[in-house]
GROMACS .gro file of N, CA and C in nm:
model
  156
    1UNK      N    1  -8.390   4.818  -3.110
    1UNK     CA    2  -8.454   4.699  -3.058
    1UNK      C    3  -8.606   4.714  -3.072
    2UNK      N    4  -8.689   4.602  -3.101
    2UNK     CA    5  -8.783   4.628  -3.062
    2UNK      C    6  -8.891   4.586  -2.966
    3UNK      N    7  -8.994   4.591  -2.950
    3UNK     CA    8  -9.059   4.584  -2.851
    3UNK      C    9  -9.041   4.433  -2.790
    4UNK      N   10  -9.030   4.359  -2.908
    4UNK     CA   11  -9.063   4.247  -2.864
    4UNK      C   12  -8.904   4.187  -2.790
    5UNK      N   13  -8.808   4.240  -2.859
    5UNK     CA   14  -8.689   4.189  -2.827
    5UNK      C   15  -8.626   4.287  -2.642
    6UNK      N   16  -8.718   4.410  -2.650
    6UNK     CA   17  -8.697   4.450  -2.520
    6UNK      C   18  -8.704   4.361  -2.398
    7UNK      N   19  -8.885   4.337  -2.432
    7UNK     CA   20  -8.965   4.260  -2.378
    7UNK      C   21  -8.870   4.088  -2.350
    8UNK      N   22  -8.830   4.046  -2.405
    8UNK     CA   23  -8.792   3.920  -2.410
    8UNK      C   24  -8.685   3.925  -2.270
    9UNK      N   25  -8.638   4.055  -2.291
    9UNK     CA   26  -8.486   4.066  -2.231
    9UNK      C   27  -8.539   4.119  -2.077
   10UNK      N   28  -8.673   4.138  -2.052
   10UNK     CA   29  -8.710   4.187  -1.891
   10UNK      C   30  -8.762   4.117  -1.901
   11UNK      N   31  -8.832   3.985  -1.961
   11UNK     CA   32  -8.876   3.872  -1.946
   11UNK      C   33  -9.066   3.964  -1.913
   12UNK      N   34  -9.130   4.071  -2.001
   12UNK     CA   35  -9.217   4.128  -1.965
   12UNK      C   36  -9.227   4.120  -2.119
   13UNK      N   37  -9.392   4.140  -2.145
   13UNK     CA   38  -9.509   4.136  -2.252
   13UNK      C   39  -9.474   4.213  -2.334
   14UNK      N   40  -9.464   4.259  -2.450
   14UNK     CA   41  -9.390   4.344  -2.525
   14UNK      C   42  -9.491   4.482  -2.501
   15UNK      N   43  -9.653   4.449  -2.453
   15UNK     CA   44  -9.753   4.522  -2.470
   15UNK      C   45  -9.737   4.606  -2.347
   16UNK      N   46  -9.644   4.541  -2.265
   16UNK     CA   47  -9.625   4.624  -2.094
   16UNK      C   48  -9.485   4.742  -2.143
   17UNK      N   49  -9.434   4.708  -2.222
   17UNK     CA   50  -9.317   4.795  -2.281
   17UNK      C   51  -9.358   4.910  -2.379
   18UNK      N   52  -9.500   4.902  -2.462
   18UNK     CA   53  -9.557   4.960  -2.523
   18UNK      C   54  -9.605   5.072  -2.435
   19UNK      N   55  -9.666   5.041  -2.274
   19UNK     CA   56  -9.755   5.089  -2.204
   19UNK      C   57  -9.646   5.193  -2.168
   20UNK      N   58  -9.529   5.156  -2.116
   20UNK     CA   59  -9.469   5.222  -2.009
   20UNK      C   60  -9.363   5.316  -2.110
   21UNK      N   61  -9.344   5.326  -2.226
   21UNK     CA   62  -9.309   5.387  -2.291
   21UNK      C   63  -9.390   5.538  -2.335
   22UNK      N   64  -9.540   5.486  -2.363
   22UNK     CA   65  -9.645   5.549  -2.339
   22UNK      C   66  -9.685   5.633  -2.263
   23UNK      N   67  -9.672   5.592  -2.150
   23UNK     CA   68  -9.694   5.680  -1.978
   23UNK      C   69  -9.562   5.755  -2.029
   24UNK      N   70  -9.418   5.784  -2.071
   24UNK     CA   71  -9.321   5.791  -2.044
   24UNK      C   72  -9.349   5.924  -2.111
   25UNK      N   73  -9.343   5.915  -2.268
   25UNK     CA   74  -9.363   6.007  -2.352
   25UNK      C   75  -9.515   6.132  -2.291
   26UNK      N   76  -9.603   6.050  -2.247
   26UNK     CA   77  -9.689   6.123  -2.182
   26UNK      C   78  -9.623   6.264  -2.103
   27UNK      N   79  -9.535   6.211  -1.944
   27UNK     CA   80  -9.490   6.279  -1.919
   27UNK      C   81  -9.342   6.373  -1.977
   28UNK      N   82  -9.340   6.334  -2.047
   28UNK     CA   83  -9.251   6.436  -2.116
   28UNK      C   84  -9.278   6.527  -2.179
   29UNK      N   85  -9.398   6.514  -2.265
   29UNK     CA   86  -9.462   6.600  -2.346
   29UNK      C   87  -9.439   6.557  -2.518
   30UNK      N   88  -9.423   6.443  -2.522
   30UNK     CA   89  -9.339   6.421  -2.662
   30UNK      C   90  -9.447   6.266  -2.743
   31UNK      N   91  -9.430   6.239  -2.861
   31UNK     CA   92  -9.491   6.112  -2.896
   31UNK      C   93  -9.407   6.050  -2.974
   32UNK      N   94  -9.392   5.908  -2.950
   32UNK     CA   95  -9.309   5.802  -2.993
   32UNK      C   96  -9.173   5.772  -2.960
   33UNK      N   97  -9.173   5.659  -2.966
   33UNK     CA   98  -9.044   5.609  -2.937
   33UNK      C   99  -8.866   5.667  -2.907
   34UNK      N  100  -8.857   5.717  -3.007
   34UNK     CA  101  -8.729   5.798  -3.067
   34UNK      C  102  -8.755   5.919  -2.968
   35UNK      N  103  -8.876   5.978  -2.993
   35UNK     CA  104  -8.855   6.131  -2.919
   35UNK      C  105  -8.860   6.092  -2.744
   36UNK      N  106  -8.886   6.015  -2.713
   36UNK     CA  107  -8.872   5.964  -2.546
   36UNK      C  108  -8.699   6.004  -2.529
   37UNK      N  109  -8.653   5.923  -2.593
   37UNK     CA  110  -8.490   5.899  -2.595
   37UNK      C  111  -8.469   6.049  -2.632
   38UNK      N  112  -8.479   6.117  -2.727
   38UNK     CA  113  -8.397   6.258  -2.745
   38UNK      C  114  -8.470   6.352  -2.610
   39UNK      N  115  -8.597   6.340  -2.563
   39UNK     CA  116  -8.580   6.412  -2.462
   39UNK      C  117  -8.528   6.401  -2.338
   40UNK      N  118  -8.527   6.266  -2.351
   40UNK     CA  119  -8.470   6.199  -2.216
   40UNK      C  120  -8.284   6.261  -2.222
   41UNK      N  121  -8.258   6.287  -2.314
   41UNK     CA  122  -8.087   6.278  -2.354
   41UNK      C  123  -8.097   6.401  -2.288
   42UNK      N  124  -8.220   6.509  -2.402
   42UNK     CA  125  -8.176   6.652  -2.342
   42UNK      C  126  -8.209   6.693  -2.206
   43UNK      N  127  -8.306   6.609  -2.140
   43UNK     CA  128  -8.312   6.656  -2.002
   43UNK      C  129  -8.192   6.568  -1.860
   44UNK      N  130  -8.110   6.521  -1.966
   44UNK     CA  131  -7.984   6.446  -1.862
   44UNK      C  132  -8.025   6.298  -1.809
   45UNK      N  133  -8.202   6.255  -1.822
   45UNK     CA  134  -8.199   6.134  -1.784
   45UNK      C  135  -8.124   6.042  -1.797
   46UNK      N  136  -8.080   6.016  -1.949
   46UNK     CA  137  -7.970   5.902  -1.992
   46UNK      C  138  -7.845   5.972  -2.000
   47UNK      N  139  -7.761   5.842  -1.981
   47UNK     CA  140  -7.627   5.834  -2.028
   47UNK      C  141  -7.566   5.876  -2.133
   48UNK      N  142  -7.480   5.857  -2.211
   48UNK     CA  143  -7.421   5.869  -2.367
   48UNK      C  144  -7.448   5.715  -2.417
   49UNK      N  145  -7.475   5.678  -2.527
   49UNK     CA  146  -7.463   5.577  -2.616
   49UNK      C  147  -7.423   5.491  -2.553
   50UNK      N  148  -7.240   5.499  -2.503
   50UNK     CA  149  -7.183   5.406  -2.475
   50UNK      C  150  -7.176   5.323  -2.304
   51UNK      N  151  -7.337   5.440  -2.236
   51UNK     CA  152  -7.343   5.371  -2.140
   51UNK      C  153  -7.281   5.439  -2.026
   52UNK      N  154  -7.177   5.539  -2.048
   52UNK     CA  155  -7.141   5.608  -1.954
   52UNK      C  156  -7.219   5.752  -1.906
   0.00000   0.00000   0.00000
């Protein structure tokens, strides 16, 4: 997805999805998009794919 189609779907600025992705990767230690999600996976934040 992208920013803009995130954005559409929290009814928020695509540039506030940019931000908070930003802060996100910040604290993780990581940069961009993709690597948010693989660290987030390896530190248990998210789910599996399918949501469970």
């Amino acid at each position: 997805m992208t920013y803009h189609d995130i954005g559409n779907q929290l009814s928020i600025s695509p540039d506030t999805i940019k931000t908070h992705v930003y802060h996100i990767a910040q604290k993780l230690g990581v940069r961009g998009r993709w690597a948010v999600v693989s660290a987030s996976r390896e530190r248990g934040l998210l789910g599996d794919e399918d949501g469970d």
